[in-house]
Coordinates of C-alpha atoms in Angstrom, one line a residue:
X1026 CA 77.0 79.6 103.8
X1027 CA 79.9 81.9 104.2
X1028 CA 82.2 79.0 102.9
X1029 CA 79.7 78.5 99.9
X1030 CA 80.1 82.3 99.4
X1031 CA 83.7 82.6 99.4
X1032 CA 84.0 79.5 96.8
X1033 CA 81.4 81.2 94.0
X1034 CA 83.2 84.2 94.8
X1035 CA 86.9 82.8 93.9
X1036 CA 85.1 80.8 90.5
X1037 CA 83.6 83.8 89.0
X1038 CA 87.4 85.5 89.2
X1039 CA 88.5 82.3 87.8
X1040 CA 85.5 82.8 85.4
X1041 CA 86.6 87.0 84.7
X1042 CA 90.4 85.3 83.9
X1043 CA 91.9 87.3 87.1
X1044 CA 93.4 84.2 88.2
X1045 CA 97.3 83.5 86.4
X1046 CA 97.7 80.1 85.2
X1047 CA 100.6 78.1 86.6
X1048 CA 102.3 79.1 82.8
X1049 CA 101.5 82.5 83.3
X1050 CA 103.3 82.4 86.8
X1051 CA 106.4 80.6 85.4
X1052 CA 106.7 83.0 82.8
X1053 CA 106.6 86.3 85.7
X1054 CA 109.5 84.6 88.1
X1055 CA 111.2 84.0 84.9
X1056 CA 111.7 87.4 84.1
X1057 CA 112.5 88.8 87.9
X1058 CA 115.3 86.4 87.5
X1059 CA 116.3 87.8 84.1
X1060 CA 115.8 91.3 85.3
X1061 CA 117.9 90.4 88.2
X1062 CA 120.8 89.1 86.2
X1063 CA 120.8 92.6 83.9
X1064 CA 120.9 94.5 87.3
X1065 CA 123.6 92.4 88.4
X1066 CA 125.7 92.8 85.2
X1067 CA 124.8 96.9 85.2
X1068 CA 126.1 97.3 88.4
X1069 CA 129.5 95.7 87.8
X1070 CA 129.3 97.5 84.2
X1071 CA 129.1 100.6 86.7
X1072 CA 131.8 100.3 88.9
X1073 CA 133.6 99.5 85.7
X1074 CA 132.9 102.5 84.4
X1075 CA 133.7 104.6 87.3
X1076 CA 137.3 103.4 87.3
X1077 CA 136.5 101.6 91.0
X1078 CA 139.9 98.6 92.1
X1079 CA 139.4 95.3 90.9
X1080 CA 137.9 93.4 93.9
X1081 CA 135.1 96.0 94.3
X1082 CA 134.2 95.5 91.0
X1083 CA 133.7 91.5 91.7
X1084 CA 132.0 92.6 95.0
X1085 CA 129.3 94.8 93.5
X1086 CA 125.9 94.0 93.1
X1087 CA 122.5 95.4 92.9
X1088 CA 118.7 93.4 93.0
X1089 CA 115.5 93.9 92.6
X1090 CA 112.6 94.0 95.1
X1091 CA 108.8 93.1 94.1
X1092 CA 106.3 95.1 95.7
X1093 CA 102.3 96.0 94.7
X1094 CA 100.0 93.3 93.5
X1095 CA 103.0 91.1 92.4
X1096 CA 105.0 91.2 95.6
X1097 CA 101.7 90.5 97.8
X1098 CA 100.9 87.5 95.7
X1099 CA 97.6 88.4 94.0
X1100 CA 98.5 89.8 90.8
X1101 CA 95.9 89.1 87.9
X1102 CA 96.3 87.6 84.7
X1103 CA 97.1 90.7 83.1
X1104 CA 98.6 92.6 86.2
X1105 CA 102.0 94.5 85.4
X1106 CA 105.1 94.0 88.0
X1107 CA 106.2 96.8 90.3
X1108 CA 110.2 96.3 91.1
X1109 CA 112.5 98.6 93.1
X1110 CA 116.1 98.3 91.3
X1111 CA 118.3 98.7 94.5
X1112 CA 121.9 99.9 93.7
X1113 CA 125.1 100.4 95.1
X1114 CA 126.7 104.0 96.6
X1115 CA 127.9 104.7 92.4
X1116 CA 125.7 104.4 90.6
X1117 CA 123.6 107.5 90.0
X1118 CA 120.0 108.1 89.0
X1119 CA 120.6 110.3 86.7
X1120 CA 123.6 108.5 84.9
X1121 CA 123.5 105.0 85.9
X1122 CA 120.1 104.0 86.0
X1123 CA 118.3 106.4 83.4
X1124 CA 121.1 106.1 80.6
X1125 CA 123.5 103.3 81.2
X1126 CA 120.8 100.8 82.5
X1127 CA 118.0 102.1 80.1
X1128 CA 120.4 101.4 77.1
X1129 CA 121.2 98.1 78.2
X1130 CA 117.5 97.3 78.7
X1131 CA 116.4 98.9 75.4
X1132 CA 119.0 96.3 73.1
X1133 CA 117.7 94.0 74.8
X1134 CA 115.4 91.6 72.5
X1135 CA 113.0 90.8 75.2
X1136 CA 112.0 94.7 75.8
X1137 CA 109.6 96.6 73.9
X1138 CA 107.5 99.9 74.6
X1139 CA 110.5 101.5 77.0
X1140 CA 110.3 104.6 78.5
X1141 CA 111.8 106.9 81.1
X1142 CA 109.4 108.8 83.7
X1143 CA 111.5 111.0 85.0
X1144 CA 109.6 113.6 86.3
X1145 CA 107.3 112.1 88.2
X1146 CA 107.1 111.6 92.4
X1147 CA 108.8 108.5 91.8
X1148 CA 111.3 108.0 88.8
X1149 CA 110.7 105.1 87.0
X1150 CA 111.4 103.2 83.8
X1151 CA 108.3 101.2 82.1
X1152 CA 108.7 98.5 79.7
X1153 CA 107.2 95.3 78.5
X1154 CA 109.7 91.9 79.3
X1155 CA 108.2 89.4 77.4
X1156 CA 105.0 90.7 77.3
X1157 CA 105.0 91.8 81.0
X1158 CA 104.5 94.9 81.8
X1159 CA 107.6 96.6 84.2
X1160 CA 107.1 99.2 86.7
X1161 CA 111.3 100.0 87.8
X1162 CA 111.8 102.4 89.9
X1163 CA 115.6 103.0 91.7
X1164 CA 116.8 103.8 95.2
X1165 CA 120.3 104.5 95.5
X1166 CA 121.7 102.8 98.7
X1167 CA 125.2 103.8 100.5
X1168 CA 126.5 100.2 100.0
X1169 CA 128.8 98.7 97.9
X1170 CA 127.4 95.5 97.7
X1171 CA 123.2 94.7 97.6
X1172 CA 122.7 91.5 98.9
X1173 CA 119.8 89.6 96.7
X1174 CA 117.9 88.8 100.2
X1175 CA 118.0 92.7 100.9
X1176 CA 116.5 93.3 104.6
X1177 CA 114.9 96.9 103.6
X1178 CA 114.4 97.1 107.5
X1179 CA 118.1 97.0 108.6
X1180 CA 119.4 100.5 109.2
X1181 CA 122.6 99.8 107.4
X1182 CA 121.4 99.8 104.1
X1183 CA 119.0 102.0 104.5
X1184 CA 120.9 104.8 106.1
X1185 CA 121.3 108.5 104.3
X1186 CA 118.8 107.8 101.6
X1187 CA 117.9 110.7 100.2
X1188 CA 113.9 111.9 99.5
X1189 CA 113.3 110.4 95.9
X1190 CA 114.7 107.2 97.1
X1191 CA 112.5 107.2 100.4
X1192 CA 109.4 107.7 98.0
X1193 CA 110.8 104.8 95.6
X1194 CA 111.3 102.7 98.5
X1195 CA 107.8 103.3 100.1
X1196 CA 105.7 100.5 98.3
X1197 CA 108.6 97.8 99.3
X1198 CA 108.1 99.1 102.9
X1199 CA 104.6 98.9 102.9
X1200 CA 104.5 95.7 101.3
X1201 CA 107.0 93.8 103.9
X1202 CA 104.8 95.5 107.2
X1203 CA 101.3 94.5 105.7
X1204 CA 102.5 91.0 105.0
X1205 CA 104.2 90.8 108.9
X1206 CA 101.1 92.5 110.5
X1207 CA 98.5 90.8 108.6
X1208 CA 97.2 87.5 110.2
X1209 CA 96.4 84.5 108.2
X1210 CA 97.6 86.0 105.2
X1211 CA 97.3 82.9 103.1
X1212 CA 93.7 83.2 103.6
X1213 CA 93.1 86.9 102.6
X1214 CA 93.6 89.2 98.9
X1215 CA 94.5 92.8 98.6
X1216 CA 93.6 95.1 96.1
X1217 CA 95.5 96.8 93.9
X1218 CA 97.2 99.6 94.8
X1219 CA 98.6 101.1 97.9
X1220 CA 95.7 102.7 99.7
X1221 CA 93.3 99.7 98.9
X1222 CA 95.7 97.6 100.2
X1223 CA 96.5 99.7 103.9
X1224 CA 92.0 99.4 104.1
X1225 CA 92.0 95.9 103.5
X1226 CA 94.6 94.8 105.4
X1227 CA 93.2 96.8 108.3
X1228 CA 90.1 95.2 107.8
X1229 CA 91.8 91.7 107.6
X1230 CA 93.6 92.0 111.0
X1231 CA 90.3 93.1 112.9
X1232 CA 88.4 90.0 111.6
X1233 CA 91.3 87.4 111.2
X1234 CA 89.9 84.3 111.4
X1235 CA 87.1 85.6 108.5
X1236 CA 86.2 83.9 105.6
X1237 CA 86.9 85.7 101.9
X1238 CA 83.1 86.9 101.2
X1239 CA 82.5 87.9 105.2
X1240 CA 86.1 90.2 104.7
X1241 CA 84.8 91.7 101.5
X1242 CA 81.7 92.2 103.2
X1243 CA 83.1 94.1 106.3
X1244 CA 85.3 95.9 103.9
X1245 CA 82.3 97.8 102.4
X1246 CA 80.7 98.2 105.7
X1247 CA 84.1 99.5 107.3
X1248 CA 84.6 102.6 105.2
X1249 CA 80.9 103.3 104.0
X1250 CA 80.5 104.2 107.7
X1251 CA 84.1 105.6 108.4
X1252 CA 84.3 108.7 110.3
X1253 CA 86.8 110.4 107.8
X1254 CA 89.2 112.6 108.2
X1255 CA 90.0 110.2 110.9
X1256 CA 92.9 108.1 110.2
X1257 CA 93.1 104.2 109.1
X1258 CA 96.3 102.7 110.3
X1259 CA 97.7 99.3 110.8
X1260 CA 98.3 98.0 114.8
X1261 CA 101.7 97.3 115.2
X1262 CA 101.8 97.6 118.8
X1263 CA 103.2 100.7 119.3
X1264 CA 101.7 104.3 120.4
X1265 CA 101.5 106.9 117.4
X1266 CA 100.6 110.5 117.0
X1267 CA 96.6 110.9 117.0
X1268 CA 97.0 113.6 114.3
X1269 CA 99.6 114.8 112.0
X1270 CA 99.2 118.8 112.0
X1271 CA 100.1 118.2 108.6
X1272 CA 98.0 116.6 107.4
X1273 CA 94.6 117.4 108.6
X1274 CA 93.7 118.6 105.7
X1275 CA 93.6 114.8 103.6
X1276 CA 90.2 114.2 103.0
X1277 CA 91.3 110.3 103.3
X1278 CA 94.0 109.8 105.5
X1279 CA 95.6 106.5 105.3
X1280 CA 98.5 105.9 107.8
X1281 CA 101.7 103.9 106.3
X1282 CA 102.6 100.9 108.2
X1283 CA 106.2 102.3 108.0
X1284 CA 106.0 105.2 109.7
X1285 CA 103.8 106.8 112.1
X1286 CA 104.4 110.4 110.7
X1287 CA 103.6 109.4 106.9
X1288 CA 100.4 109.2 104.9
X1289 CA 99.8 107.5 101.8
X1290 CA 100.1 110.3 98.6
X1291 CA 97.0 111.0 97.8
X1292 CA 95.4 113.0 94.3
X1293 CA 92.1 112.9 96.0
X1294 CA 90.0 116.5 95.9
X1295 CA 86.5 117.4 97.0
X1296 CA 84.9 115.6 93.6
X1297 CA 86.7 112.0 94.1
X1298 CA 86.1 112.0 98.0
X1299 CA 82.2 111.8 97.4
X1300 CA 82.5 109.3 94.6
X1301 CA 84.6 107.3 96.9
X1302 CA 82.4 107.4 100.0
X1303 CA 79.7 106.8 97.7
X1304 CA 81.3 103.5 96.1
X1305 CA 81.3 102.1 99.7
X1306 CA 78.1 102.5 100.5
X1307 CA 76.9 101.1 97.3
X1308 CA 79.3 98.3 97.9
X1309 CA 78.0 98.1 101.4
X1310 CA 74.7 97.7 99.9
X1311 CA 75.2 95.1 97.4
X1312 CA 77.1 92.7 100.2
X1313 CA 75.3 93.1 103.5
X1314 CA 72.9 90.8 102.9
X1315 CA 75.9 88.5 101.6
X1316 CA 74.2 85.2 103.5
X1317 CA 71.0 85.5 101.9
X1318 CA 69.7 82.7 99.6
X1319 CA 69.3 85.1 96.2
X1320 CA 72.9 86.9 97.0
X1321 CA 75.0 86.5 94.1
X1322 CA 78.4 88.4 93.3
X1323 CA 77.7 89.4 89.7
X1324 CA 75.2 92.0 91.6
X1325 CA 78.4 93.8 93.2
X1326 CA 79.8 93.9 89.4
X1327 CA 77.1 96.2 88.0
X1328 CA 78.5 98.9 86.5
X1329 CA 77.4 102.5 87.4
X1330 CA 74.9 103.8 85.7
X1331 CA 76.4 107.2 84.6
X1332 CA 73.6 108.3 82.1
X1333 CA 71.1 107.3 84.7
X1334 CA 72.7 109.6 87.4
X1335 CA 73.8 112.2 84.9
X1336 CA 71.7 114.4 82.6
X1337 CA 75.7 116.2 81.9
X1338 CA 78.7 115.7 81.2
X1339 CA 82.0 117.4 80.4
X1340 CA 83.7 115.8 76.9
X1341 CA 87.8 116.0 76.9
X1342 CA 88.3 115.6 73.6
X1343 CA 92.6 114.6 73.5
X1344 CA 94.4 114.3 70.2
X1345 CA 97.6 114.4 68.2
X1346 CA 98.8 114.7 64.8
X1347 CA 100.8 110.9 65.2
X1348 CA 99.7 107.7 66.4
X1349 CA 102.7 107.4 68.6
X1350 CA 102.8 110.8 69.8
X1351 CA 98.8 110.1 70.9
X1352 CA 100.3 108.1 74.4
X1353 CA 102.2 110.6 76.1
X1354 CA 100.4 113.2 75.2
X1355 CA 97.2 111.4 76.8
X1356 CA 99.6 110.6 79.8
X1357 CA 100.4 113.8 80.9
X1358 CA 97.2 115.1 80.3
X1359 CA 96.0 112.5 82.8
X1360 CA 98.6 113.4 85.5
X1361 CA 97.2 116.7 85.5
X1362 CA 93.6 116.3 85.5
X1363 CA 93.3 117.1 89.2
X1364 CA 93.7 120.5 88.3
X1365 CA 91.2 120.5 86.1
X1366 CA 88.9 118.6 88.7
X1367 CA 89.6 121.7 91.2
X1368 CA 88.6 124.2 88.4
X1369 CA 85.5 122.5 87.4
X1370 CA 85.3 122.1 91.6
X1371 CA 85.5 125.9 91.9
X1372 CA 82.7 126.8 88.8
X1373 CA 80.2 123.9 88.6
X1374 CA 80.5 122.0 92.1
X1375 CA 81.0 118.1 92.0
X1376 CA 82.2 116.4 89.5
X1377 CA 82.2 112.3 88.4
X1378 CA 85.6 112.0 86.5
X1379 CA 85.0 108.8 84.7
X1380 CA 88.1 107.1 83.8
X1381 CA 86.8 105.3 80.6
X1382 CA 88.6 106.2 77.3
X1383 CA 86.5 106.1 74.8
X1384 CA 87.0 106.8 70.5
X1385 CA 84.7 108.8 68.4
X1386 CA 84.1 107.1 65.4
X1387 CA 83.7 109.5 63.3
X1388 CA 87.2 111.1 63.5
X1389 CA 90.0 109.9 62.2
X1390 CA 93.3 111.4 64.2
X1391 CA 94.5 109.2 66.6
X1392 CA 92.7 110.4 69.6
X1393 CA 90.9 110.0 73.3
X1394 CA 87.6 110.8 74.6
X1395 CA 87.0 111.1 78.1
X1396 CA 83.0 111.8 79.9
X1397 CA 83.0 113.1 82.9
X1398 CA 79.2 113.4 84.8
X1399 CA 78.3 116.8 86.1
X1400 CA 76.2 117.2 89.2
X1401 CA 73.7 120.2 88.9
X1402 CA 75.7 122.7 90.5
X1403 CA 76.3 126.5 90.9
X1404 CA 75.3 126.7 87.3
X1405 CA 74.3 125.0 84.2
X1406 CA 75.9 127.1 82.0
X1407 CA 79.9 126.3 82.4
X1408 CA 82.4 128.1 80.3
X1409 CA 84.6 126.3 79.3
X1410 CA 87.3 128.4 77.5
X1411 CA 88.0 129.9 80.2
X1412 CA 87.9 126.4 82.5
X1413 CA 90.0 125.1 79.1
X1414 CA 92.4 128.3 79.6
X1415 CA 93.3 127.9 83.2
X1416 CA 94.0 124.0 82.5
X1417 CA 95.8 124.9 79.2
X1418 CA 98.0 127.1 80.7
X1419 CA 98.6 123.9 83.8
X1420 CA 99.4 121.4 81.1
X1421 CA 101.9 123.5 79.1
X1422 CA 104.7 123.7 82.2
X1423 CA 106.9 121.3 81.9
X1424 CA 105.6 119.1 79.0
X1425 CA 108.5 118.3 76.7
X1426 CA 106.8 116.0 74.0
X1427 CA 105.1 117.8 70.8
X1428 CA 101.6 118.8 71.9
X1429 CA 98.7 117.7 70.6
X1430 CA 94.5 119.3 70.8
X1431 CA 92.3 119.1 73.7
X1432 CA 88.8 119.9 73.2
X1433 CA 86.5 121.1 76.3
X1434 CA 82.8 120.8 75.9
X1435 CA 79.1 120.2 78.0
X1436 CA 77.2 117.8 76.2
X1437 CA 73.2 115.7 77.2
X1438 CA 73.7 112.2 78.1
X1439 CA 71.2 111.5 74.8
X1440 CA 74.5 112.7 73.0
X1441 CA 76.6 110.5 74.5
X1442 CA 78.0 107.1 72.1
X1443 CA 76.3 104.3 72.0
X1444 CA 79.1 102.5 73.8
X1445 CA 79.2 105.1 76.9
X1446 CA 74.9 105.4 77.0
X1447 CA 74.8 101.6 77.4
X1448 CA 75.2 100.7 81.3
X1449 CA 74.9 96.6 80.3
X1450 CA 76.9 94.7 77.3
X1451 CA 75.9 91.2 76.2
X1452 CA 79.4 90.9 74.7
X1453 CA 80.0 86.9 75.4
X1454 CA 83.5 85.9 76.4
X1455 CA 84.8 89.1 77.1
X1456 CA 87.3 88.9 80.3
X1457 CA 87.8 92.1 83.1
X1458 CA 91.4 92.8 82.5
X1459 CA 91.9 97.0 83.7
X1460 CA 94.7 97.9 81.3
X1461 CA 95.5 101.5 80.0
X1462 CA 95.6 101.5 76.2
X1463 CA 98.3 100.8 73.8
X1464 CA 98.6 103.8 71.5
X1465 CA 100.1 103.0 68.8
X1466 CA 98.1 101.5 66.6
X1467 CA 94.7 101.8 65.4
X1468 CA 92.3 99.6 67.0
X1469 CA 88.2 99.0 68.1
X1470 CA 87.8 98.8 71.7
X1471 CA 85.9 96.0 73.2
X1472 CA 84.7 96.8 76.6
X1473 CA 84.1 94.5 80.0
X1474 CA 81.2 92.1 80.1
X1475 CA 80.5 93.6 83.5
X1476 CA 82.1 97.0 83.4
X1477 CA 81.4 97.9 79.8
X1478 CA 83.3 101.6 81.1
X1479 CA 86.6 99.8 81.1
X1480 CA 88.4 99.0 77.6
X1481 CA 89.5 95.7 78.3
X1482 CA 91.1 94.9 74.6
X1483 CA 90.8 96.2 71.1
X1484 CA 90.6 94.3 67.8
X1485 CA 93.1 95.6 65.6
X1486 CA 92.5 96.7 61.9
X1487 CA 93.4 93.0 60.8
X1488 CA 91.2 91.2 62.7
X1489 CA 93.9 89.8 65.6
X1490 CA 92.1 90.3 69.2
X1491 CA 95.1 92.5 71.5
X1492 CA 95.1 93.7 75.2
X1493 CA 96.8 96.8 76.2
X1494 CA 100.1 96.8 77.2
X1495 CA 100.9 98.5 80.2
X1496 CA 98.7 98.5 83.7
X1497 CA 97.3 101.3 85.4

């Protein structure tokens, strides 16, 4: 039964098209290997540059690392590629990668949509390769040379690395202990990102010989009984700190498998940390009974019903005078909205920050719309100008693009779009592909058969079905 499980299980993400055909998987090692070759050529254009004698010009090099969904093997169809750029002792960050190496990428006929996140935790360019969506990152290492078969773990290329290229290098380090600590690994998925992927893995080595349904349904009863803020960490057979002073204060403490005095970054406040523990009962719910004649998975795909466990919500209304100025204003709204989250935290209580984006059809500028449910809280009456104010004034430090118009208002769930009231969609053909939205052009969402929240596509104004470009 649990083999009969695991099987429907793996048909209905063949079904969803979250399984990459062998094409699609051609086409991704094809561009690591082009991506590797521009590396390659940057870092000798480099050493060039800087005026370095002839034979260490022939002996430099630079690679790149996969890491994330990619590097663990379970990408999706539509999944983006994470890829640390590793380079030698010259070539700079600020110089080398962001100018010399973004200008060779951006005449490059293969990239489109290229950016430079500079600002962020971890520096990164972002840029479609043929239609794949690149995640790059750089670490700068005290070498002259980078071997292609880098060994991250080998203190002489890892030595003196400075804070920004420890956080750069964190997802590669992760990645290479989960895969050597993990048992049966062929057997077992991970989910996307960094802190999914620490729980599952932990799951995966206490039940190693488990089939793929029985691990999903352990996963849910794991952490929807977890005795937080204890740590999860990975055994690697050694002895580490019970607590980290601090840290104490996570509300989810996940242990990297790198180190035993580092935790996974975390954006999570007060708000999130119930919505999570709440997901894993409900997922604990929907899979316990996983051997069960009438189980089936679609069940665990239900979408949450915001409007039936939300009478409130609090409408972000995000906009710009541009189409193309629309994206990175929306983007660094985003990165901010924890801020707003402790705000509302602080006035109303908790708060269900829905990630959906969803468009008003009856206004024209480019814009977002974003519904967040409100529990009843301290009060039903929330002001928002002054919530608006305090975020405003948040948003406007250190936010170099022209700004665009956000919008703060409490509206009834009756008042909600069609498209956000309805909690099912009989949309036929429709495939779950999580992508964050292309901007720049003007487009109708269509939403996920089973998570009509998510924009999964958009039909432009000429008819032609499109994805969005870049993952989340």
């Amino acid at each position: 039964m649990e083999d009969e499980r695991s099987s429907s299980l793996l048909q209905l993400m063949v079904n969803e098209g979250l399984v990459p055909s062998p094409e699609e998987e051609e086409s991704r090692k094809n561009v690591i290997e082009k991506l590797k070759k521009i590396v390659m050529a940057w870092a000798k254009r480099v050493a060039w540059q800087r005026r370095l004698p002839k034979q260490d010009i022939a002996a430099s090099s630079a690679t790149l690392l996969t890491y994330g969904s990619y590097g663990l093997g379970v990408h999706g169809s539509e999944s983006d590629i994470d890829a640390l750029c590793a380079g030698p002792y010259f070539a700079t960050m600020v110089e080398d990668f962001f100018i010399v190496l973004y200008n060779m990428l951006k005449n490059r006929p293969e990239v489109t949509e290229i950016h430079r996140v500079k600002d962020a935790k971890v520096p990164l360019m972002r840029f479609e390769f043929d239609g794949i969506s690149i995640d790059l990152p750089y670490v700068q290492l005290k070498v002259l040379a980078v071997p292609e078969n880098l060994d991250i773990f080998d203190p002489l290329f890892v030595r003196d690395i400075d804070e920004t290229g420890w956080k750069s290098m964190s997802g590669v380090f992760a990645n290479r202990q989960i895969c050597q600590l993990v048992p049966n690994l062929e057997l077992n998925g991970f989910l996307g990102g960094i802190h999914l992927a620490i729980l599952v893995a932990f799951v995966c080595q206490h039940e190693p010989n488990a089939g793929l349904g029985a691990l999903i349904s352990n996963f849910f009863k794991t952490f929807a009984f977890w005795p937080w803020p204890r740590p999860v960490e990975l055994q690697d057979g050694t002895l580490h700190p019970t607590v980290n002073p601090t840290e104490t204060r996570l509300f989810i403490p996940i242990r990297l498998p790198f180190s035993p005095y580092e935790y996974c970054h975390s954006n999570i406040t007060r708000s999130t940390f119930y919505k999570i523990r709440a997901e894993f009962l409900r997922g604990h719910n929907f899979t316990k009974n996983l051997l069960k004649p009438d189980f089936d998975w679609h069940n665990v795909m239900e979408p949450f019903p915001y409007t039936k466990k939300y009478t409130r919500f609090l409408k972000i209304f995000l906009s710009a005078s541009k189409q193309d100025e629309l994206g990175d204003w929306v983007g660094w709204i985003k990165s901010r909205f924890r801020c707003l989250l402790f705000k509302l935290e602080e006035v109303q209580g908790i708060c269900d920050p829905n990630p959906a984006e969803y468009m008003d059809a009856d206004t024209a500028k480019p814009h977002v719309v974003f519904y967040w449910g409100l529990q009843p809280g301290k009060t039903n009456a929330i002001d928002t100008e002054s919530v608006k104010d305090v975020f405003w004034r948040n948003i406007c430090t250190g936010y170099q693009g022209p700004f665009g118009e956000m919008e703060l208002s409490v509206v009834q769930a009756s008042q909600l779009p069609k498209c956000a009231q309805s909690d099912t969609l009989n949309r036929k053909g429709t495939k779950a592909r999580w992508k964050i939205t292309d901007y720049n052009q003007q487009r109708i969402p269509i939403y996920s058969q089973h998570l009509p929240h998510y924009v999964v596509g958009y039909v432009s104004t000429n008819g032609d079905p499109e994805y969005p470009s870049a993952g989340v």
